[in-house]
PDB file of C-alpha atoms in Angstrom:
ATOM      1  CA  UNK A  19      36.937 -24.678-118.329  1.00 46.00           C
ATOM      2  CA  UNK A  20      39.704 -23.655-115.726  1.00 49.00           C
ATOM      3  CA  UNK A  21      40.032 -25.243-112.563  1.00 50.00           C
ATOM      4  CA  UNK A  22      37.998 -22.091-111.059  1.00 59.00           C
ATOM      5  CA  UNK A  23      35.006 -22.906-112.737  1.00 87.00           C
ATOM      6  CA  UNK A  24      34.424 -26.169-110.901  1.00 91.00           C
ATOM      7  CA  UNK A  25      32.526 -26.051-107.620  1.00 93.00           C
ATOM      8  CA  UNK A  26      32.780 -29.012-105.228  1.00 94.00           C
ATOM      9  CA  UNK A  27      30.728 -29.377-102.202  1.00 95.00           C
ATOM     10  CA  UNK A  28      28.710 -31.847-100.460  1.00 96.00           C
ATOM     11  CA  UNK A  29      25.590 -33.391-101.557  1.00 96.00           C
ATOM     12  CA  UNK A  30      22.387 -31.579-101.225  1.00 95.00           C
ATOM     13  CA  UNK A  31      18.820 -32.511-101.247  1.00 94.00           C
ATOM     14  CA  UNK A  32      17.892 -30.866-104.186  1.00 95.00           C
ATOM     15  CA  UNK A  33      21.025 -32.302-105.931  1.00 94.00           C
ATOM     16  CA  UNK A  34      19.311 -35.648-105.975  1.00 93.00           C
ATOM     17  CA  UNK A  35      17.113 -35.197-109.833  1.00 93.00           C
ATOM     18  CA  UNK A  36      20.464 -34.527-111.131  1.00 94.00           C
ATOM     19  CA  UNK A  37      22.998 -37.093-109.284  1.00 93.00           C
ATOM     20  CA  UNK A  38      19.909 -39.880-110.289  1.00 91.00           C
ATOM     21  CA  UNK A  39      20.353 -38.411-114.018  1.00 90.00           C
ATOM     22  CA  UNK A  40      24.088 -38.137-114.017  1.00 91.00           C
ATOM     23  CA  UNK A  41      24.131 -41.659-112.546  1.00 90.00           C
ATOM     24  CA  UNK A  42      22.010 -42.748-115.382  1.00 86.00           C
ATOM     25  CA  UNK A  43      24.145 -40.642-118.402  1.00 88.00           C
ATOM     26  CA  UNK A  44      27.651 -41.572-117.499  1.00 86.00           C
ATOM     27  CA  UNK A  45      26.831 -45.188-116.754  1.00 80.00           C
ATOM     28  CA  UNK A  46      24.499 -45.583-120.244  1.00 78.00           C
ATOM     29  CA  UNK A  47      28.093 -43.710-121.892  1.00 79.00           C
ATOM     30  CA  UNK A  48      30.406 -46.685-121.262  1.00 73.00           C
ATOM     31  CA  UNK A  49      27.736 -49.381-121.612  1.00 70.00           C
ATOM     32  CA  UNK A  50      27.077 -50.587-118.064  1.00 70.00           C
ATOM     33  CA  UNK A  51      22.987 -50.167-117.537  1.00 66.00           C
ATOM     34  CA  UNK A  52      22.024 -53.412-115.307  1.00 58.00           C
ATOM     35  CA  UNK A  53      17.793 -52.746-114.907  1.00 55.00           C
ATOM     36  CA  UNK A  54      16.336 -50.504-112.252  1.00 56.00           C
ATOM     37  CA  UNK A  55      16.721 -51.959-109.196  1.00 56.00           C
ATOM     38  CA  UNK A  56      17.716 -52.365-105.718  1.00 57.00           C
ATOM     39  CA  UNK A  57      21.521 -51.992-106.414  1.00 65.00           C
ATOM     40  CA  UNK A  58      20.635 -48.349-107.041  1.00 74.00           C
ATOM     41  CA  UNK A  59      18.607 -47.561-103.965  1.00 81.00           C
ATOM     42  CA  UNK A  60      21.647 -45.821-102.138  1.00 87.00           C
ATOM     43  CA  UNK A  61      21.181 -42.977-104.715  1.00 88.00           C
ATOM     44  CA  UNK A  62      17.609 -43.003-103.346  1.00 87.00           C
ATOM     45  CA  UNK A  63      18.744 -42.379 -99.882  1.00 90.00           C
ATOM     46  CA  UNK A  64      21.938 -40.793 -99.985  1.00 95.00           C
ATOM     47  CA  UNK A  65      21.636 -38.260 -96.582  1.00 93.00           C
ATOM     48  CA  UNK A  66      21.706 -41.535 -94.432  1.00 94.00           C
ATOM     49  CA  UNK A  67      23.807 -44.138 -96.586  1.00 94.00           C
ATOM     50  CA  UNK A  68      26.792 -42.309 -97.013  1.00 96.00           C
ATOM     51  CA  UNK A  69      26.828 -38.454 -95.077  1.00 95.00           C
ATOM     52  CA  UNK A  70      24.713 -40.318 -91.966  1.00 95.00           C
ATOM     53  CA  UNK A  71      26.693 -43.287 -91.735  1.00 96.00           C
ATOM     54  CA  UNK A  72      30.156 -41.359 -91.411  1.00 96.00           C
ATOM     55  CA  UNK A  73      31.019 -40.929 -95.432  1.00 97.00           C
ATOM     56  CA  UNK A  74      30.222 -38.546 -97.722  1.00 97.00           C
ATOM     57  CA  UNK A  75      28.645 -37.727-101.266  1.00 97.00           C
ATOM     58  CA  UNK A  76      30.569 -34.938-103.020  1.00 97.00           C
ATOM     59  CA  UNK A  77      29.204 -33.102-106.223  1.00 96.00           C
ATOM     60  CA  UNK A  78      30.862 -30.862-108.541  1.00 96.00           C
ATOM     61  CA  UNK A  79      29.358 -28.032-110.392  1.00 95.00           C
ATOM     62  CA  UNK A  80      30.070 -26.050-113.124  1.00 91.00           C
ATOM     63  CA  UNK A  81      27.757 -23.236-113.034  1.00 89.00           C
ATOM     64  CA  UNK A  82      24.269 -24.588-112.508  1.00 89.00           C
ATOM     65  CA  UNK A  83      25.311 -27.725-114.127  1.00 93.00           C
ATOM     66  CA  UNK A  84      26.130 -30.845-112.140  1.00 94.00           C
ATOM     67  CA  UNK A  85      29.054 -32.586-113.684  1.00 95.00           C
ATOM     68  CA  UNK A  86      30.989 -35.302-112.015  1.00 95.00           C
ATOM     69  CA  UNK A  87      30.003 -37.260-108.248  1.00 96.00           C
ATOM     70  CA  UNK A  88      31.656 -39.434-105.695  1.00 97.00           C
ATOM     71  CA  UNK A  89      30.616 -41.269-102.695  1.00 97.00           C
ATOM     72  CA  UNK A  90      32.273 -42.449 -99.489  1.00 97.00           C
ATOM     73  CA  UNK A  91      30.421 -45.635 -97.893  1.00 97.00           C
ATOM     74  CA  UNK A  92      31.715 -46.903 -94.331  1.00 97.00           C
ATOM     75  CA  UNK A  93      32.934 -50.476 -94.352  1.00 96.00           C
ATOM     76  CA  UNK A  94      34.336 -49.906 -90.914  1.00 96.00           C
ATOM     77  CA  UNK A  95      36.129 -47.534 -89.087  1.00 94.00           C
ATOM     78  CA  UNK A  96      38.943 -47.884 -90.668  1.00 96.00           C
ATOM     79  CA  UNK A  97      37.456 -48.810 -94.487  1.00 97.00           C
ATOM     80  CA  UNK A  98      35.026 -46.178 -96.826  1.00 97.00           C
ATOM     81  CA  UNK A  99      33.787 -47.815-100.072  1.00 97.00           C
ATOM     82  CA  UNK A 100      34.986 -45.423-103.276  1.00 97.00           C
ATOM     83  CA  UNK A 101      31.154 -45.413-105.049  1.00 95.00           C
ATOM     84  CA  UNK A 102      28.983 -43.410-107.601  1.00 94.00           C
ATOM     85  CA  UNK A 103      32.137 -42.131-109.461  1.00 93.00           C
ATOM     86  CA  UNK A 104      30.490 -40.422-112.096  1.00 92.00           C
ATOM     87  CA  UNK A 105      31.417 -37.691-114.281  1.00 93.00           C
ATOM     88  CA  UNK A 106      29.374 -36.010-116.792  1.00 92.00           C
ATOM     89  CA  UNK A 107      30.410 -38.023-120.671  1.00 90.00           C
ATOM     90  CA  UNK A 108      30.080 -33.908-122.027  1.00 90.00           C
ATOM     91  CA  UNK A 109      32.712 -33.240-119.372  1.00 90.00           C
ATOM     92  CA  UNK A 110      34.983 -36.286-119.713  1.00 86.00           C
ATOM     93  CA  UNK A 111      38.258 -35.917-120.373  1.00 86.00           C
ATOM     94  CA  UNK A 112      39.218 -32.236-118.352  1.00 87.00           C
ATOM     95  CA  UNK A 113      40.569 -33.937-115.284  1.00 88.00           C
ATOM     96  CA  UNK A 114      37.670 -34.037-113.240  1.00 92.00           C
ATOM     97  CA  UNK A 115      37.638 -37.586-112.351  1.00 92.00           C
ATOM     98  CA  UNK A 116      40.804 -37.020-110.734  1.00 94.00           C
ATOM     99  CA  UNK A 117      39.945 -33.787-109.433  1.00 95.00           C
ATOM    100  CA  UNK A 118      36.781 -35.761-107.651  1.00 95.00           C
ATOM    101  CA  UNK A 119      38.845 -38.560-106.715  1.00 96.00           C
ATOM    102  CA  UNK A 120      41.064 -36.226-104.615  1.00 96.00           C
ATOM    103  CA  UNK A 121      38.795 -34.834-103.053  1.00 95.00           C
ATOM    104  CA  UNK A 122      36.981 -38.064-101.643  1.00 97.00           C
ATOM    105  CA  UNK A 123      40.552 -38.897-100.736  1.00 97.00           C
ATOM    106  CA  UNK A 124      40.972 -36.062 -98.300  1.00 96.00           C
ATOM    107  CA  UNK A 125      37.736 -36.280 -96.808  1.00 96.00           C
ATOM    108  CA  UNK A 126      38.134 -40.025 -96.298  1.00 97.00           C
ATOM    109  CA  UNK A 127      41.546 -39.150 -94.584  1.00 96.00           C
ATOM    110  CA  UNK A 128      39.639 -36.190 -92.483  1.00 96.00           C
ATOM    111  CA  UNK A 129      37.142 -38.993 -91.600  1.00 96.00           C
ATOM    112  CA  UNK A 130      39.866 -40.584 -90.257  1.00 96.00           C
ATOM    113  CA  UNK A 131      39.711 -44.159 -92.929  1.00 97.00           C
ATOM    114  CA  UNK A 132      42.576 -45.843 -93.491  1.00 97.00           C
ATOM    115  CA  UNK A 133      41.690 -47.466 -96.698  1.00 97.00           C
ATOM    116  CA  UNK A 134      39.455 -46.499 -99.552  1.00 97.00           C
ATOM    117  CA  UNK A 135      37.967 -49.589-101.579  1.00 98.00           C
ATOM    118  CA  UNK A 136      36.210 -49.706-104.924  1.00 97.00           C
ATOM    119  CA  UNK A 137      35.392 -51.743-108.156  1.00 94.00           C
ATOM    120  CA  UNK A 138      35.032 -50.820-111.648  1.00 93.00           C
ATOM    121  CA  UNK A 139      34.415 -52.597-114.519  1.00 90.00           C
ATOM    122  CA  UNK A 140      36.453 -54.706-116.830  1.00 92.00           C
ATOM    123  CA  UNK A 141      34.824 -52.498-119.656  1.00 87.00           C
ATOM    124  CA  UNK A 142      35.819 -48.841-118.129  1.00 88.00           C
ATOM    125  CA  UNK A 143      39.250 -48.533-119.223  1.00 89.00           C
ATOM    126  CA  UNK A 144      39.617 -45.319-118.322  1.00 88.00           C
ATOM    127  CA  UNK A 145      38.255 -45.489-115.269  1.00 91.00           C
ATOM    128  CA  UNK A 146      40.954 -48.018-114.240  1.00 94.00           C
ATOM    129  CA  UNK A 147      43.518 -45.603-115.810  1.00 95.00           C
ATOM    130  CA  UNK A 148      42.581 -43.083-113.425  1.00 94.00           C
ATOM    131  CA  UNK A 149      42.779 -45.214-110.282  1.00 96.00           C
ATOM    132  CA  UNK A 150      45.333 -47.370-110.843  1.00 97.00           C
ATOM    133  CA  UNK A 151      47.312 -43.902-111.916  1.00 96.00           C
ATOM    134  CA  UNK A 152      45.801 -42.693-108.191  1.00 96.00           C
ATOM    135  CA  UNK A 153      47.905 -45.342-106.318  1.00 96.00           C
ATOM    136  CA  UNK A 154      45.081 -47.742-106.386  1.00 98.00           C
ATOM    137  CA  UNK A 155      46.020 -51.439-106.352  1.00 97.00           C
ATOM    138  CA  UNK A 156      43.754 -54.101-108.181  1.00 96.00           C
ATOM    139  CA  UNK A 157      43.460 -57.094-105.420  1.00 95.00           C
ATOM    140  CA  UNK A 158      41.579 -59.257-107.501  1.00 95.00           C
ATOM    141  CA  UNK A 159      38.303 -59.617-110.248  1.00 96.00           C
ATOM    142  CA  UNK A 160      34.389 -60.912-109.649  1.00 94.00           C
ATOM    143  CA  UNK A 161      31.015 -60.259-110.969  1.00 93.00           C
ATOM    144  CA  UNK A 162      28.661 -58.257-109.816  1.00 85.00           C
ATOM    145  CA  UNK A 163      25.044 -57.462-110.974  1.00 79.00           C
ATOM    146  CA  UNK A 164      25.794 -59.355-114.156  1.00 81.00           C
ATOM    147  CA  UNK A 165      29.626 -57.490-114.941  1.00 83.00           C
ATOM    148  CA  UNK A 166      32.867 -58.706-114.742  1.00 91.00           C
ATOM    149  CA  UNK A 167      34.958 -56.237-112.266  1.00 93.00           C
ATOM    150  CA  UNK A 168      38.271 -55.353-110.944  1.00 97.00           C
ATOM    151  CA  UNK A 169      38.422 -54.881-106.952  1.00 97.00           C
ATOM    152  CA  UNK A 170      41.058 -52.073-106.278  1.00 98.00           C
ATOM    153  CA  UNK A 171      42.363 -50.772-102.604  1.00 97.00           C
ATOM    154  CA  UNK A 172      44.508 -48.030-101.198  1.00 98.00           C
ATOM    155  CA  UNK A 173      46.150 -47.671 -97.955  1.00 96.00           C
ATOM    156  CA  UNK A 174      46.377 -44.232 -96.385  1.00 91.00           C
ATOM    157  CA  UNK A 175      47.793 -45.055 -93.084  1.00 74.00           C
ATOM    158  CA  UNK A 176      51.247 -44.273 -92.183  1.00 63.00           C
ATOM    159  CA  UNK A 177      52.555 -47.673 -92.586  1.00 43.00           C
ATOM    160  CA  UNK A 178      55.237 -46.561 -89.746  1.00 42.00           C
ATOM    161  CA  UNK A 179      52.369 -46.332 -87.255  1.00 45.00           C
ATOM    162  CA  UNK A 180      52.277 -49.882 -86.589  1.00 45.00           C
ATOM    163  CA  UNK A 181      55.943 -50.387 -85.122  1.00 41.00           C
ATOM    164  CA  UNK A 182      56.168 -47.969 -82.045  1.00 37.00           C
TER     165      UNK A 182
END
């Protein structure tokens, strides 16, 4: 796979059978599968909870094949939630989690955020590998929907903004 091959563009409609099944493989891969409920229904509705709202959804593709997934949430204006990291367990390991991360980070920035905000898992290792390798600082741990997790920010703002 060369870094040609990947294709990464905003969410579709007909993307949503395979972000739902993507969701599903890559979270089933590092053990996290909490029941079917209403802490997935943003993948249910994702024109209007993140593109709508002011965020974004971006997929990659290889080919036909969707492969790795990101989302942008709004907090505020100033705050998008990092969710629905995902990348496809056949494709793990080839740099596209960072690759995906990046490029939520510039559209957040071209959104005009400040901050991006996210948790993970105690369990994904890797996962906090890659963001805490991204600049990503853990700002404390909870539990949510039955795991323990690690609560990570990072600041985009030009810290020198504040002082003129």
């Amino acid at each position: 796979m060369s870094r040609n091959d990947v294709i990464f563009r905003r969410f579709e409609q007909k993307d949503a059978d395979d972000v739902w099944l993507l969701h599903r493989r890559a979270s089933e891969a590092v053990g996290v599968r909490a029941p079917e409920g209403g802490w997935e229904d943003d993948l249910n509705n994702i024109d209007e909870v993140y593109i709508a709202s002011g965020g974004d959804f971006v997929v990659a593709h290889i080919g036909s094949k969707l492969t790795a997934m990101g989302g942008l949430q709004p907090v505020d204006d100033e705050v998008a939630e990092l969710k629905r990291m995902r990348v496809d367990p056949a494709f793990q390991r080839r740099g596209l989690g960072r690759r995906i991360l990046s490029e939520l980070e510039s559209r957040a920035v071209a959104l005009g955020f400040k901050w991006i905000k996210l948790d993970t898992t105690t369990i994904q290792v890797g996962a906090q590998r890659l963001y805490e390798t991204a600049g990503y600082i853990p700002r404390g741990e909870g539990v949510l929907h039955g795991y323990a997790v690690i609560f990570y920010e990072k600041c985009f703002a030009d810290q020198g903004d504040d002082e003129t």
